[in-house]
PDB file of N, CA and C in Angstrom:
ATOM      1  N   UNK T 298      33.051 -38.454 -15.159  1.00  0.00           N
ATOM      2  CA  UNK T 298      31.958 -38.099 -14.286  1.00  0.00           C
ATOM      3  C   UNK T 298      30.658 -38.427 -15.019  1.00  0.00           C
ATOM      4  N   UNK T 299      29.696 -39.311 -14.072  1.00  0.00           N
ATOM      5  CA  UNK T 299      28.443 -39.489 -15.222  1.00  0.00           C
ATOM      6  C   UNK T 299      27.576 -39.081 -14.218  1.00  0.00           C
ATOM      7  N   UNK T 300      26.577 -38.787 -15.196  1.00  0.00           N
ATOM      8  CA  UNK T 300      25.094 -37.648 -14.879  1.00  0.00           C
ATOM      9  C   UNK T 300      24.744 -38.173 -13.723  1.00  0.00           C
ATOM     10  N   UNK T 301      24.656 -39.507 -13.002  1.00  0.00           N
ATOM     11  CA  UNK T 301      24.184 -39.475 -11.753  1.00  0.00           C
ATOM     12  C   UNK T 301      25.141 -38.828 -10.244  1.00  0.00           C
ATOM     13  N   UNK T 302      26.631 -38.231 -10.420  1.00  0.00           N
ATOM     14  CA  UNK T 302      27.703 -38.390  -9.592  1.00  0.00           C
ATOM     15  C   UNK T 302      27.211 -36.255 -10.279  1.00  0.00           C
ATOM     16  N   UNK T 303      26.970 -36.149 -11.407  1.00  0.00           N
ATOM     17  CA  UNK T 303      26.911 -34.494 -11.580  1.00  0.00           C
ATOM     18  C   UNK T 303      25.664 -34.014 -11.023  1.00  0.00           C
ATOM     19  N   UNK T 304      24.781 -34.946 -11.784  1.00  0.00           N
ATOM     20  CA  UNK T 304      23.390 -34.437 -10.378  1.00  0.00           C
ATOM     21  C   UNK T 304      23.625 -34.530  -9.057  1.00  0.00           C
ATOM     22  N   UNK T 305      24.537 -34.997  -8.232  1.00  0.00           N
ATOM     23  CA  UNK T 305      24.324 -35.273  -6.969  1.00  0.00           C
ATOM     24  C   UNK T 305      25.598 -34.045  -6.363  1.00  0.00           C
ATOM     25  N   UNK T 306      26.410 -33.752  -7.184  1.00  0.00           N
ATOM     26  CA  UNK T 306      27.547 -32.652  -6.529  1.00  0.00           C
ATOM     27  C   UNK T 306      27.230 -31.365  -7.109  1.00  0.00           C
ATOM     28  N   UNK T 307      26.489 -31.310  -8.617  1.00  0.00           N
ATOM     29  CA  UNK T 307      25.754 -29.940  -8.761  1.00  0.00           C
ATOM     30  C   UNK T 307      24.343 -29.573  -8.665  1.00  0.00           C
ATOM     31  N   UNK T 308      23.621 -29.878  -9.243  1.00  0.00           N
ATOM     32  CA  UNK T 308      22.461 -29.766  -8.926  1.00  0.00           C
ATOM     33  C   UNK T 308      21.466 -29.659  -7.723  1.00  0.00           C
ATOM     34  N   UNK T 309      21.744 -30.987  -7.128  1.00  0.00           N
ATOM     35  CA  UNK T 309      21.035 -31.264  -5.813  1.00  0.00           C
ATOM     36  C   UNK T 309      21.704 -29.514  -4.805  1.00  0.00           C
ATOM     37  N   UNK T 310      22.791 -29.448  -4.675  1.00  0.00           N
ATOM     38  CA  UNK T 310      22.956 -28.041  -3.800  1.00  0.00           C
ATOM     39  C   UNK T 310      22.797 -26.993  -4.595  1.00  0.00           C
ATOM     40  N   UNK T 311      22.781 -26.550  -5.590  1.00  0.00           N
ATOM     41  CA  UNK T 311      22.005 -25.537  -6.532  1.00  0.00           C
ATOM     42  C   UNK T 311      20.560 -25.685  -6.066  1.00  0.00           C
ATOM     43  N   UNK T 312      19.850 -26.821  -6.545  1.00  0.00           N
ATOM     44  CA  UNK T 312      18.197 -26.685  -5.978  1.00  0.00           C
ATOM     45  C   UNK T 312      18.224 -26.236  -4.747  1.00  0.00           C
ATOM     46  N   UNK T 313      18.770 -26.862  -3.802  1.00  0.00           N
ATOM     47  CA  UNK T 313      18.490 -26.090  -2.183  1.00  0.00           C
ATOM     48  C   UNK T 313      19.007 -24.697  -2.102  1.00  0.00           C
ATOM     49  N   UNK T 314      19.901 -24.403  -2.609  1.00  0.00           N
ATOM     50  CA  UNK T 314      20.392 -23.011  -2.349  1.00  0.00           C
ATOM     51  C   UNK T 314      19.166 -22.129  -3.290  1.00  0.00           C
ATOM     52  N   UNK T 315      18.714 -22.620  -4.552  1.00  0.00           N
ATOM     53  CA  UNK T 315      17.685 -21.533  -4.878  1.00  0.00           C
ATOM     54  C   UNK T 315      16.328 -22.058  -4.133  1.00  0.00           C
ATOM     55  N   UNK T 316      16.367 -23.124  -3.116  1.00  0.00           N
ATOM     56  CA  UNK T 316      14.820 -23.154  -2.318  1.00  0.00           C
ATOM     57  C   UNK T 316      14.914 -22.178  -1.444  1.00  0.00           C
ATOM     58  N   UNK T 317      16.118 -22.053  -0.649  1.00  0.00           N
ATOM     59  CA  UNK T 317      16.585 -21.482   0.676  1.00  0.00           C
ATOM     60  C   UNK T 317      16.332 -19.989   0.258  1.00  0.00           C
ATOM     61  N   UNK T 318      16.752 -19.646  -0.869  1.00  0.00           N
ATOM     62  CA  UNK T 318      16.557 -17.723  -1.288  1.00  0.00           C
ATOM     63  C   UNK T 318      15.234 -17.252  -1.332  1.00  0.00           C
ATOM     64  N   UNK T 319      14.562 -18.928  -2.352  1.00  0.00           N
ATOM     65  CA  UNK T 319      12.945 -18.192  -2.480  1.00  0.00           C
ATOM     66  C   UNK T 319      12.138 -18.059  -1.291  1.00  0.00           C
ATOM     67  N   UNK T 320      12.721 -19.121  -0.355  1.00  0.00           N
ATOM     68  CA  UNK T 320      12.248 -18.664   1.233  1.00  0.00           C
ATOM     69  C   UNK T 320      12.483 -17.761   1.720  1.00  0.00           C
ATOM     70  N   UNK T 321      13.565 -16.983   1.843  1.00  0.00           N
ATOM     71  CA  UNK T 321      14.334 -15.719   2.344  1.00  0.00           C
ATOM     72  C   UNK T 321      13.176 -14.311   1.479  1.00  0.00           C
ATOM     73  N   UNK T 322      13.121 -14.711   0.136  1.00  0.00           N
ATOM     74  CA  UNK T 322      12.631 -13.623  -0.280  1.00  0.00           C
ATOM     75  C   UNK T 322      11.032 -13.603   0.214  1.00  0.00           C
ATOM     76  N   UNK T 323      10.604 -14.667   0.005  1.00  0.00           N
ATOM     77  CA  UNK T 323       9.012 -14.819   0.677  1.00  0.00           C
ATOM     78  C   UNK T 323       8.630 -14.055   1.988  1.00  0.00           C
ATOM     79  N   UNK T 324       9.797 -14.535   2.766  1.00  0.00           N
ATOM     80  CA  UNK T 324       9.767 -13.908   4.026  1.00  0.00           C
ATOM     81  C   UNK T 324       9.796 -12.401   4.497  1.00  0.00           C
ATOM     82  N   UNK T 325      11.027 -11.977   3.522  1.00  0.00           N
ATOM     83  CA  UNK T 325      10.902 -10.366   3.141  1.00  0.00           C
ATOM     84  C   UNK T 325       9.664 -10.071   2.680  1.00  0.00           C
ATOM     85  N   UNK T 326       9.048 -10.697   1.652  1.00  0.00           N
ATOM     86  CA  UNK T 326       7.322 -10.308   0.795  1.00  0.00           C
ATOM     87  C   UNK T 326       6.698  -9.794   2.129  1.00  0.00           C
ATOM     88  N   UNK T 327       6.189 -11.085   2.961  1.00  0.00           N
ATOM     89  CA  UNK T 327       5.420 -10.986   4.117  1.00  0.00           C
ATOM     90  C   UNK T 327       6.138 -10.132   4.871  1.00  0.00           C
ATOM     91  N   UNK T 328       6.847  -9.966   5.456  1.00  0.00           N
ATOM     92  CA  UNK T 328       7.574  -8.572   6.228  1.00  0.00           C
ATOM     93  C   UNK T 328       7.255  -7.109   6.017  1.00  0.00           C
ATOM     94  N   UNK T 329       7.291  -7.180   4.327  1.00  0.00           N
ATOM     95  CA  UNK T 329       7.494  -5.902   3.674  1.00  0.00           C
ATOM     96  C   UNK T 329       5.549  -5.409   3.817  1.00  0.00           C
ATOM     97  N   UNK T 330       4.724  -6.355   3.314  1.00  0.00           N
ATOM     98  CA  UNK T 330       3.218  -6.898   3.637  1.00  0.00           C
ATOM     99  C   UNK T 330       3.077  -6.346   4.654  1.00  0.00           C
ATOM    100  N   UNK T 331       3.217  -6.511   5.821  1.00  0.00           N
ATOM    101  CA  UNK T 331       2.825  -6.212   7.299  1.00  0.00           C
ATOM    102  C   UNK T 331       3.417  -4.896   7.670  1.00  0.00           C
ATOM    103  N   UNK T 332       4.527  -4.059   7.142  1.00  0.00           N
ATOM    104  CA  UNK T 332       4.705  -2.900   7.247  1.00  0.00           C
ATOM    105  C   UNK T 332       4.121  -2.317   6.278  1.00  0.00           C
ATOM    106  N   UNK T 333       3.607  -2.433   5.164  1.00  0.00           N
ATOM    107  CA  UNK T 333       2.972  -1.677   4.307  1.00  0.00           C
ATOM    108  C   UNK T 333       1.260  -1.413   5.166  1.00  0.00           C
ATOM    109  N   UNK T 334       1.003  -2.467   5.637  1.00  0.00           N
ATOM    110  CA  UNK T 334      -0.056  -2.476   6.220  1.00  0.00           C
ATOM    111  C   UNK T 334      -0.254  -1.858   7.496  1.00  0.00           C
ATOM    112  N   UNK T 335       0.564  -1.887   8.426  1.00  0.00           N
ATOM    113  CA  UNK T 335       0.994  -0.782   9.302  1.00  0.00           C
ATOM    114  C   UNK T 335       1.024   0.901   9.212  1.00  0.00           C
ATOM    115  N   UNK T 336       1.414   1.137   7.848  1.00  0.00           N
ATOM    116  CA  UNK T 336       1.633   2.546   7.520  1.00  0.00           C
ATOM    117  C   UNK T 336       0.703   2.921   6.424  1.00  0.00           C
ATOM    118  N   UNK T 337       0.022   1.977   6.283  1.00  0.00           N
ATOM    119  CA  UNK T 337      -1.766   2.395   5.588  1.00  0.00           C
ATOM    120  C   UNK T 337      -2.631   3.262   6.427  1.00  0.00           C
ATOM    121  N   UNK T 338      -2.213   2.662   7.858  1.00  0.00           N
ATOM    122  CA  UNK T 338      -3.434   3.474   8.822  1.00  0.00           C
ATOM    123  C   UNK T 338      -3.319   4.533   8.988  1.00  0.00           C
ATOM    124  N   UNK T 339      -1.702   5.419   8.424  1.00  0.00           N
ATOM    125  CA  UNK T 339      -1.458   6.610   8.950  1.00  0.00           C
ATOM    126  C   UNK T 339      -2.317   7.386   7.411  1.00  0.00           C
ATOM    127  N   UNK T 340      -2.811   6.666   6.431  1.00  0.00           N
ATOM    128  CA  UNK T 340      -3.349   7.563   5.649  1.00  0.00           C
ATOM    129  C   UNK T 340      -4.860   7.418   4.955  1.00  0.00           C
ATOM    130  N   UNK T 341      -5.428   8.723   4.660  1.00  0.00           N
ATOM    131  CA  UNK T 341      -6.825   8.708   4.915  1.00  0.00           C
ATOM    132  C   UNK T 341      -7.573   8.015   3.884  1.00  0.00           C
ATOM    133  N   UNK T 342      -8.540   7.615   4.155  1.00  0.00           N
ATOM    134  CA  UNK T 342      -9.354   6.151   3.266  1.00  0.00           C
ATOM    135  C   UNK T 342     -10.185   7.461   2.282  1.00  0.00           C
ATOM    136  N   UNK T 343     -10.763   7.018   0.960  1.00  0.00           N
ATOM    137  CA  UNK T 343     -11.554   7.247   0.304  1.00  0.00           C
ATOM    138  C   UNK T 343     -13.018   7.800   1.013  1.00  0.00           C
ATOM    139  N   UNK T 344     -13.504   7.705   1.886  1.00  0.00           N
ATOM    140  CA  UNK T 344     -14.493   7.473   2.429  1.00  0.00           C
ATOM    141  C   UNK T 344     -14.346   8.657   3.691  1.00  0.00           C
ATOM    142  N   UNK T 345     -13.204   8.814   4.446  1.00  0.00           N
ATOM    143  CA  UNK T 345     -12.810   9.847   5.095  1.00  0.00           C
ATOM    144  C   UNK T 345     -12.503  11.236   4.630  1.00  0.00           C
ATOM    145  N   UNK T 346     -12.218  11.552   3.384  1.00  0.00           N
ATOM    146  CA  UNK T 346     -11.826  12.114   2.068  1.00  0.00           C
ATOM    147  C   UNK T 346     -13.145  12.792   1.671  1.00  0.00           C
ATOM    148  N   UNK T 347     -14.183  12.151   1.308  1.00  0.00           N
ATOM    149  CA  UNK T 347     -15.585  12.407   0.290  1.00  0.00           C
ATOM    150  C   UNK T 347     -15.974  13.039   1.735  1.00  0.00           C
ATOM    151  N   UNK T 348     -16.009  12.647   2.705  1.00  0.00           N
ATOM    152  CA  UNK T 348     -16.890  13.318   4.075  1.00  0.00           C
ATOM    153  C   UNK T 348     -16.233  14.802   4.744  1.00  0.00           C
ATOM    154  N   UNK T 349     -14.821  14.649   4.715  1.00  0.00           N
ATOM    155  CA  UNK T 349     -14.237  16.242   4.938  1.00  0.00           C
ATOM    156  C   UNK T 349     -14.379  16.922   3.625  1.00  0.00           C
ATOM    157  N   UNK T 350     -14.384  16.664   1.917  1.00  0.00           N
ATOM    158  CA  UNK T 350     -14.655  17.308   0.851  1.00  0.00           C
ATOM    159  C   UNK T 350     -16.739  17.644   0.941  1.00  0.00           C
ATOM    160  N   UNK T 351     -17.330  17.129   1.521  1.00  0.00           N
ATOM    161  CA  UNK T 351     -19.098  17.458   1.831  1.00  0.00           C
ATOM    162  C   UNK T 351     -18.779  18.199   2.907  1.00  0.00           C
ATOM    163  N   UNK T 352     -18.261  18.463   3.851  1.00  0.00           N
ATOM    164  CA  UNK T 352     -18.171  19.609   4.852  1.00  0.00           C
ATOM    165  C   UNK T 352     -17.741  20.490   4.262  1.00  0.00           C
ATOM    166  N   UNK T 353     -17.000  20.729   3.695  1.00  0.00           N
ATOM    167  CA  UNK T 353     -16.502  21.974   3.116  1.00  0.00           C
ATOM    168  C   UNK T 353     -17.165  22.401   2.264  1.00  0.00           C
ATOM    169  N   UNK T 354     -17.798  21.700   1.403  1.00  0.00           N
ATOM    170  CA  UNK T 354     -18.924  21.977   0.429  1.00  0.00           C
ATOM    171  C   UNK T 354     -19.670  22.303   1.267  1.00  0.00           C
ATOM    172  N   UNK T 355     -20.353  21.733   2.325  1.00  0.00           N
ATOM    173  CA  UNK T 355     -21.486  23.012   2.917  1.00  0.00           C
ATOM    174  C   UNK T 355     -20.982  23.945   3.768  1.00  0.00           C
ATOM    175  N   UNK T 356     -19.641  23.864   4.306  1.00  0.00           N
ATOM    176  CA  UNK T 356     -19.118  25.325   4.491  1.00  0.00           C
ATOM    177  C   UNK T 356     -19.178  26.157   3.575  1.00  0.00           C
ATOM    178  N   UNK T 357     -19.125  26.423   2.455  1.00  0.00           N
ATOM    179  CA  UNK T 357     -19.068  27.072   1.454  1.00  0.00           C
ATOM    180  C   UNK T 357     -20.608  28.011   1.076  1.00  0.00           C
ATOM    181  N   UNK T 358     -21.242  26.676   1.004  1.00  0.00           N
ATOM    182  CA  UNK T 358     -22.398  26.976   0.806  1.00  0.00           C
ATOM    183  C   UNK T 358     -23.195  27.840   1.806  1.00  0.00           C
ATOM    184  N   UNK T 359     -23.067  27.432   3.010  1.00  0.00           N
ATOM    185  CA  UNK T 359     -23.323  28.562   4.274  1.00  0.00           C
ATOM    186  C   UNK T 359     -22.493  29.990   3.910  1.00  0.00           C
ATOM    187  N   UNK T 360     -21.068  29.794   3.634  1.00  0.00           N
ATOM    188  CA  UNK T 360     -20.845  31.382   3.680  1.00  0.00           C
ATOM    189  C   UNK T 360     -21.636  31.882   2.760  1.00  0.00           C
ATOM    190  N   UNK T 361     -21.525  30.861   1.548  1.00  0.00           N
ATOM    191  CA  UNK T 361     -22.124  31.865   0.144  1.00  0.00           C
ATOM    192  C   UNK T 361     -23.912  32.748   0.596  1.00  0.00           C
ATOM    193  N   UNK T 362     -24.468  31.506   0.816  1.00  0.00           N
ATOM    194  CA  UNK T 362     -25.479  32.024   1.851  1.00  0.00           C
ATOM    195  C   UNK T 362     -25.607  33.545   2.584  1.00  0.00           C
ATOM    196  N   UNK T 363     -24.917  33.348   3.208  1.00  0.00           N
ATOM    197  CA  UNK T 363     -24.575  34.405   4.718  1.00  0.00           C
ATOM    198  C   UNK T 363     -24.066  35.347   3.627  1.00  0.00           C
ATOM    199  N   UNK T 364     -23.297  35.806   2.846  1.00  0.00           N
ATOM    200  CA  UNK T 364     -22.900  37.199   2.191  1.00  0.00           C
ATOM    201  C   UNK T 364     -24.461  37.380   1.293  1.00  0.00           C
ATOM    202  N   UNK T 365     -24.908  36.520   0.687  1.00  0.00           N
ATOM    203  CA  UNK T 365     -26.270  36.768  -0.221  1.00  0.00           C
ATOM    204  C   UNK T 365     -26.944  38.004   0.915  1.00  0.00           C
ATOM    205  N   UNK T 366     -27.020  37.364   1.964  1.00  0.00           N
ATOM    206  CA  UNK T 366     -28.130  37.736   2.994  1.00  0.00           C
ATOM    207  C   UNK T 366     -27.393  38.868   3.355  1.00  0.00           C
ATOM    208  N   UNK T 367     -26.376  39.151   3.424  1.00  0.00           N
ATOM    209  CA  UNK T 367     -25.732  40.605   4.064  1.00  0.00           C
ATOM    210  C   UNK T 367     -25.982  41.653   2.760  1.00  0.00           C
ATOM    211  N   UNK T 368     -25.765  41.086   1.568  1.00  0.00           N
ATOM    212  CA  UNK T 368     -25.444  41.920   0.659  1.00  0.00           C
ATOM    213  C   UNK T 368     -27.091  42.286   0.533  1.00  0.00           C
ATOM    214  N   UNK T 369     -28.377  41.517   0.568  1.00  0.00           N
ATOM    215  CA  UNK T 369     -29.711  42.083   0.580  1.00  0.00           C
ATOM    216  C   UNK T 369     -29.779  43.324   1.599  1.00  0.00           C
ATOM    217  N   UNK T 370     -29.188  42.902   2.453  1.00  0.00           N
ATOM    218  CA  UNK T 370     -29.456  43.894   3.976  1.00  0.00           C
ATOM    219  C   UNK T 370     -28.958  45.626   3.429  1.00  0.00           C
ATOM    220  N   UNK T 371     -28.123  45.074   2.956  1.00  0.00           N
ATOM    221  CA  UNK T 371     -27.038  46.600   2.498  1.00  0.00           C
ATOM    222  C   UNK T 371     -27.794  47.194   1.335  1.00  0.00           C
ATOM    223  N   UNK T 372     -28.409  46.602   0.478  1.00  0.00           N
ATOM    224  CA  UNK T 372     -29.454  47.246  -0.584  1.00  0.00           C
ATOM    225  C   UNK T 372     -30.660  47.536   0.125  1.00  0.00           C
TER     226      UNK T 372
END
């Protein structure tokens, strides 16, 4: 058997069979991509986060407020 008759019965279908997988897996990448991206929206951004953590900070600040002012009333 010489190297041109072994490249052509091993190699050549080895290369396609590892083109054909890295396609298969690519395809999974992008698949896996577009559901990751899908189930991003169900969770809250940085920016949605800092704005309900400043409400609560001035909730806070109002109660703290509001007892100051009760507790003057009562003295």
């Amino acid at each position: 058997m010489d190297w041109l008759q072994f490249l052509q019965i091993i190699c050549v279908p080895a290369f396609g069979w590892l083109f054909f997988k890295l396609g298969e897996i690519r395809k999974e990448l992008e698949d896996f991509k577009v559901e990751v991206a899908k189930e991003a929206k169900n969770y809250a951004t940085n920016e949605a986060i800092l704005r309900v953590e400043s409400k609560i900070d001035g909730l806070r600040d109002l109660i703290i407020d509001e007892l100051k002012k009760t507790a003057k009333r009562r003295v």
